[in-house]
Tab-separated table of C-alpha atoms in Angstrom:
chain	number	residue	atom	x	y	z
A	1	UNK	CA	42.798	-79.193	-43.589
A	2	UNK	CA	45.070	-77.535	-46.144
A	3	UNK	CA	42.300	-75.308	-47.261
A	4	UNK	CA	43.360	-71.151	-47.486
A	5	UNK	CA	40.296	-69.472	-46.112
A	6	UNK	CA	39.113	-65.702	-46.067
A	7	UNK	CA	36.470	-65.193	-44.068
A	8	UNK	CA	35.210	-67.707	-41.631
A	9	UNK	CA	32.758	-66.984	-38.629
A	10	UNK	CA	33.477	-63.391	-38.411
A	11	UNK	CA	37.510	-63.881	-38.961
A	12	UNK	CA	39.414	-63.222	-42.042
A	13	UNK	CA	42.562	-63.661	-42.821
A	14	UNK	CA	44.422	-60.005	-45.005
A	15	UNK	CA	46.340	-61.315	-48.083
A	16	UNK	CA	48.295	-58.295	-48.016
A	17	UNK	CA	49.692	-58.311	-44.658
A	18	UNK	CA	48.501	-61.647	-43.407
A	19	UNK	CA	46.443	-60.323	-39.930
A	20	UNK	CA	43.912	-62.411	-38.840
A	21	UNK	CA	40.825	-59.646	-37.796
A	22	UNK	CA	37.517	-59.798	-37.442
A	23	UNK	CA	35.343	-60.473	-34.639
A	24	UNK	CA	34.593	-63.894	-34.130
A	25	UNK	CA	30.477	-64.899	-34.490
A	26	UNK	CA	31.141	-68.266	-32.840
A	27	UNK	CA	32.635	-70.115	-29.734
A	28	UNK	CA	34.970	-72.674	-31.143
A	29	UNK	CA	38.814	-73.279	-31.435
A	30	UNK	CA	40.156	-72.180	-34.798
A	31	UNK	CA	43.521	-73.810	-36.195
A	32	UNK	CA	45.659	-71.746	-38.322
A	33	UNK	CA	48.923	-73.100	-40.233
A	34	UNK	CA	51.595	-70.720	-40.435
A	35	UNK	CA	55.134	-70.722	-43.481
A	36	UNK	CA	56.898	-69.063	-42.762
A	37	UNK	CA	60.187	-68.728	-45.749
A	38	UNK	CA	63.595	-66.908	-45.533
A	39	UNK	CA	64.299	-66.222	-48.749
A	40	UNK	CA	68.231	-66.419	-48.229
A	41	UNK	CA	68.061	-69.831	-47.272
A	42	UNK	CA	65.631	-71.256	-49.003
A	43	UNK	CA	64.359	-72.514	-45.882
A	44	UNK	CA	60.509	-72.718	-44.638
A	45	UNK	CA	58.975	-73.601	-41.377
A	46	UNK	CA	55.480	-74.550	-40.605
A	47	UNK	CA	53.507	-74.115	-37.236
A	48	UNK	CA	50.140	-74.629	-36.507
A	49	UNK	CA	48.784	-71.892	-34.511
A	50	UNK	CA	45.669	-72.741	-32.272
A	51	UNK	CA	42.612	-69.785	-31.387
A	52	UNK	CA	40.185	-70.846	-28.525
A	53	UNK	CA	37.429	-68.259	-28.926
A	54	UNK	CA	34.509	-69.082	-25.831
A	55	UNK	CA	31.828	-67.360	-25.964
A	56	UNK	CA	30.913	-63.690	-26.098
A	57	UNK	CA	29.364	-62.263	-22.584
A	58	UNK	CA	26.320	-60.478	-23.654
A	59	UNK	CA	26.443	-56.462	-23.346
A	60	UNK	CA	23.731	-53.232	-23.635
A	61	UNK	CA	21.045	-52.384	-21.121
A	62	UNK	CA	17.789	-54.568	-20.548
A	63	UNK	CA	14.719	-52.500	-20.750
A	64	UNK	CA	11.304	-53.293	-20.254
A	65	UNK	CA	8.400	-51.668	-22.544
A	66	UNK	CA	4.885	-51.620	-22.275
A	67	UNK	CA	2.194	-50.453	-19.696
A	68	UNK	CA	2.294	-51.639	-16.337
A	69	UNK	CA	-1.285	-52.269	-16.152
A	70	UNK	CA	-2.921	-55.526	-15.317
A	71	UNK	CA	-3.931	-56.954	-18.201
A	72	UNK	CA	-1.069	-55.261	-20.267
A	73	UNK	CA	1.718	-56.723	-22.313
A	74	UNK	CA	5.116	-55.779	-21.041
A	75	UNK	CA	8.119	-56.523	-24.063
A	76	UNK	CA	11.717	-57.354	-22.681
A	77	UNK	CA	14.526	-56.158	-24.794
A	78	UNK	CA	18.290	-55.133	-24.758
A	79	UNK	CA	19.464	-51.217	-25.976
A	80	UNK	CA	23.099	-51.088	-26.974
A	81	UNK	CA	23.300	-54.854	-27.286
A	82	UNK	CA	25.579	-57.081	-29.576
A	83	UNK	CA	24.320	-57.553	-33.563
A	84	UNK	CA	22.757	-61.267	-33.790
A	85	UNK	CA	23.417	-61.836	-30.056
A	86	UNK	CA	20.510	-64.275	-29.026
A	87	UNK	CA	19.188	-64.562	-25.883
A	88	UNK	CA	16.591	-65.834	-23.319
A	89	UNK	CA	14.346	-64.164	-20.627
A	90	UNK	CA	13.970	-64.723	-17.181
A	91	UNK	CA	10.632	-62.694	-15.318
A	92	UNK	CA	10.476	-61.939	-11.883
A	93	UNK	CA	7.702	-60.467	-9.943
A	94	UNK	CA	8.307	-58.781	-6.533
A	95	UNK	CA	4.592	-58.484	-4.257
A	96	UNK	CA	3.859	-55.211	-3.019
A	97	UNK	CA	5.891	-54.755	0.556
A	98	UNK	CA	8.215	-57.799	-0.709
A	99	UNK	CA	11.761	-57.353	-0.207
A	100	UNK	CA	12.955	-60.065	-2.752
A	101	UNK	CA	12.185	-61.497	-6.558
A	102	UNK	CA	10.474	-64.133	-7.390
A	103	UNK	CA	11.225	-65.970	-10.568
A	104	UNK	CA	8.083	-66.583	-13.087
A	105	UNK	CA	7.564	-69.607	-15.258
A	106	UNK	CA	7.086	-67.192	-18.274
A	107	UNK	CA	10.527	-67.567	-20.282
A	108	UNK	CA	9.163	-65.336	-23.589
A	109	UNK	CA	10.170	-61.818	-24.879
A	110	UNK	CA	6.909	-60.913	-23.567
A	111	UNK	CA	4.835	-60.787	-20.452
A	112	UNK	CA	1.367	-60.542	-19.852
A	113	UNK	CA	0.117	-58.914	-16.597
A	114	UNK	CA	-2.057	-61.237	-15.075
A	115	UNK	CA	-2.885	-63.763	-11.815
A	116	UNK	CA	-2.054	-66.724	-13.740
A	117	UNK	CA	1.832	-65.557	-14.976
A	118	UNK	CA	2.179	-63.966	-11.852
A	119	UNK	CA	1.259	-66.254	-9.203
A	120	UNK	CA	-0.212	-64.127	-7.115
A	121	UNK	CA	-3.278	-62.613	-5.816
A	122	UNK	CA	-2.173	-59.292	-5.258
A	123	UNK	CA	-0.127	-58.367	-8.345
A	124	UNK	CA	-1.224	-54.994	-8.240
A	125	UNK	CA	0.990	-52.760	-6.434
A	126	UNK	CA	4.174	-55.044	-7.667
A	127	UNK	CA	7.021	-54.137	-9.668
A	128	UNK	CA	8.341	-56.460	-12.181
A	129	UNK	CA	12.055	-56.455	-13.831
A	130	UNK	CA	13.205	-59.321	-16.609
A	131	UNK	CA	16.727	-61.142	-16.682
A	132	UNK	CA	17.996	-61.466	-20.015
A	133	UNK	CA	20.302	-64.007	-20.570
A	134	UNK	CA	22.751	-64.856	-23.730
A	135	UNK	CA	22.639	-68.345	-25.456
A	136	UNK	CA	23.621	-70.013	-27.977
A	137	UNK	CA	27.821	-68.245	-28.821
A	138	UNK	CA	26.431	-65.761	-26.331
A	139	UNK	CA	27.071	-66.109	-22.423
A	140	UNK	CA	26.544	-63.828	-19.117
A	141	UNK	CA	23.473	-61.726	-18.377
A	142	UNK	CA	21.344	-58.749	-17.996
A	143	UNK	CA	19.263	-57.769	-15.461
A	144	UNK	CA	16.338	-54.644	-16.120
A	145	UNK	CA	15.595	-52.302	-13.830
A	146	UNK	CA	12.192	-52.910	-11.484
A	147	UNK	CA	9.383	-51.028	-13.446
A	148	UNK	CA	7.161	-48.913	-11.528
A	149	UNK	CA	4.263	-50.418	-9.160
A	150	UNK	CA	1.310	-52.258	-11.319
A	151	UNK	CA	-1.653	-50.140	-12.032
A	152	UNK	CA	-5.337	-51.865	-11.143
A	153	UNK	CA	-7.117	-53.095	-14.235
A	154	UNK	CA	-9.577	-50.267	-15.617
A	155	UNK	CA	-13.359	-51.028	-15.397
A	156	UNK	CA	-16.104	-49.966	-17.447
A	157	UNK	CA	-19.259	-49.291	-15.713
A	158	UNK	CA	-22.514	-49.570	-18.255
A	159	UNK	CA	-23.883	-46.148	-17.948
A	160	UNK	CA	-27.661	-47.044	-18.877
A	161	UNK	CA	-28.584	-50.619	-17.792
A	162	UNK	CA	-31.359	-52.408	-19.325
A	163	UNK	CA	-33.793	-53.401	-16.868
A	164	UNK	CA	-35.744	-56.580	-17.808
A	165	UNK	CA	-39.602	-55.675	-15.936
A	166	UNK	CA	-40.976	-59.026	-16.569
A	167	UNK	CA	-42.192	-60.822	-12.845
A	168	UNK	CA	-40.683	-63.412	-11.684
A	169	UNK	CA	-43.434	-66.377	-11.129
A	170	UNK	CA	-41.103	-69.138	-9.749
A	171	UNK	CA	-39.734	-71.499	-12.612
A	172	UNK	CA	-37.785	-68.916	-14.638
């Protein structure tokens, strides 16, 4: 377009030795025009130069936090990961005695421990790992480690019940 520019999407281009650097923040091709002058002969040249950048393949660890508990909230998120990298989240669920996977419907950075997200009866004793996968300029993914087995839900017993001592005469 004829326009000189500096810094665009994470490339720049040095006045004072003409590198382009920088690390690109988005997948898209990039024309450049190049002069080139030789100053004996007056003469210049002009090529356009062409830079496909596709996207960035995601990179860091994908770690699950939180308490494996039913009932608990378990957070996906990536360690060591590229700045402003954006991504989405796969859950799986693997029964107790299960040799495979299963993928969940739940697609959020989070995960409650429950029958419902789970789809099974007999979460507890299951182990649970996310897939984290870039989007967006990002591409490729990550897959957690299994967490340890899920823990039964804790429950409360009432130490001192009331007792209601009235008889029972048939309609209430």
């Amino acid at each position: 377009d004829g326009e000189t520019i500096t810094e665009y999407n994470g490339l720049a281009i040095d006045s004072a030795n003409h590198k382009i650097t920088g690390t690109p923040t988005a997948a898209r091709t990039y024309v450049f025009t190049v002069q080139a002058a030789d100053d004996i002969s007056d003469k210049t040249k002009t090529a356009n130069m062409t830079i496909v950048i596709d996207c960035m393949n995601i990179t860091g660890t994908a770690t699950i936090s939180g308490t494996m508990k039913y009932g608990e909230t378990l957070t996906a998120s990536v360690e060591n990961g590229i700045a402003n990298a954006t991504y989405s989240y796969k859950w799986q669920f693997k029964a107790s005695g299960a040799s495979e996977f299963a993928d969940l419907a739940i697609t959020t950075q989070t995960l409650e421990i429950t029958s419902a997200n789970l789809n099974a009866d007999a979460e507890v004793g299951g182990a649970i790992r996310v897939v984290v996968l870039g989007t967006g300029n990002f591409a490729d993914d990550l897959t957690s480690a299994e967490t340890a087995s899920i823990t039964a839900k804790e429950v409360s017993w009432q130490t001192n019940p009331t007792v209601n001592n009235k008889p029972y005469d048939g309609n209430t």
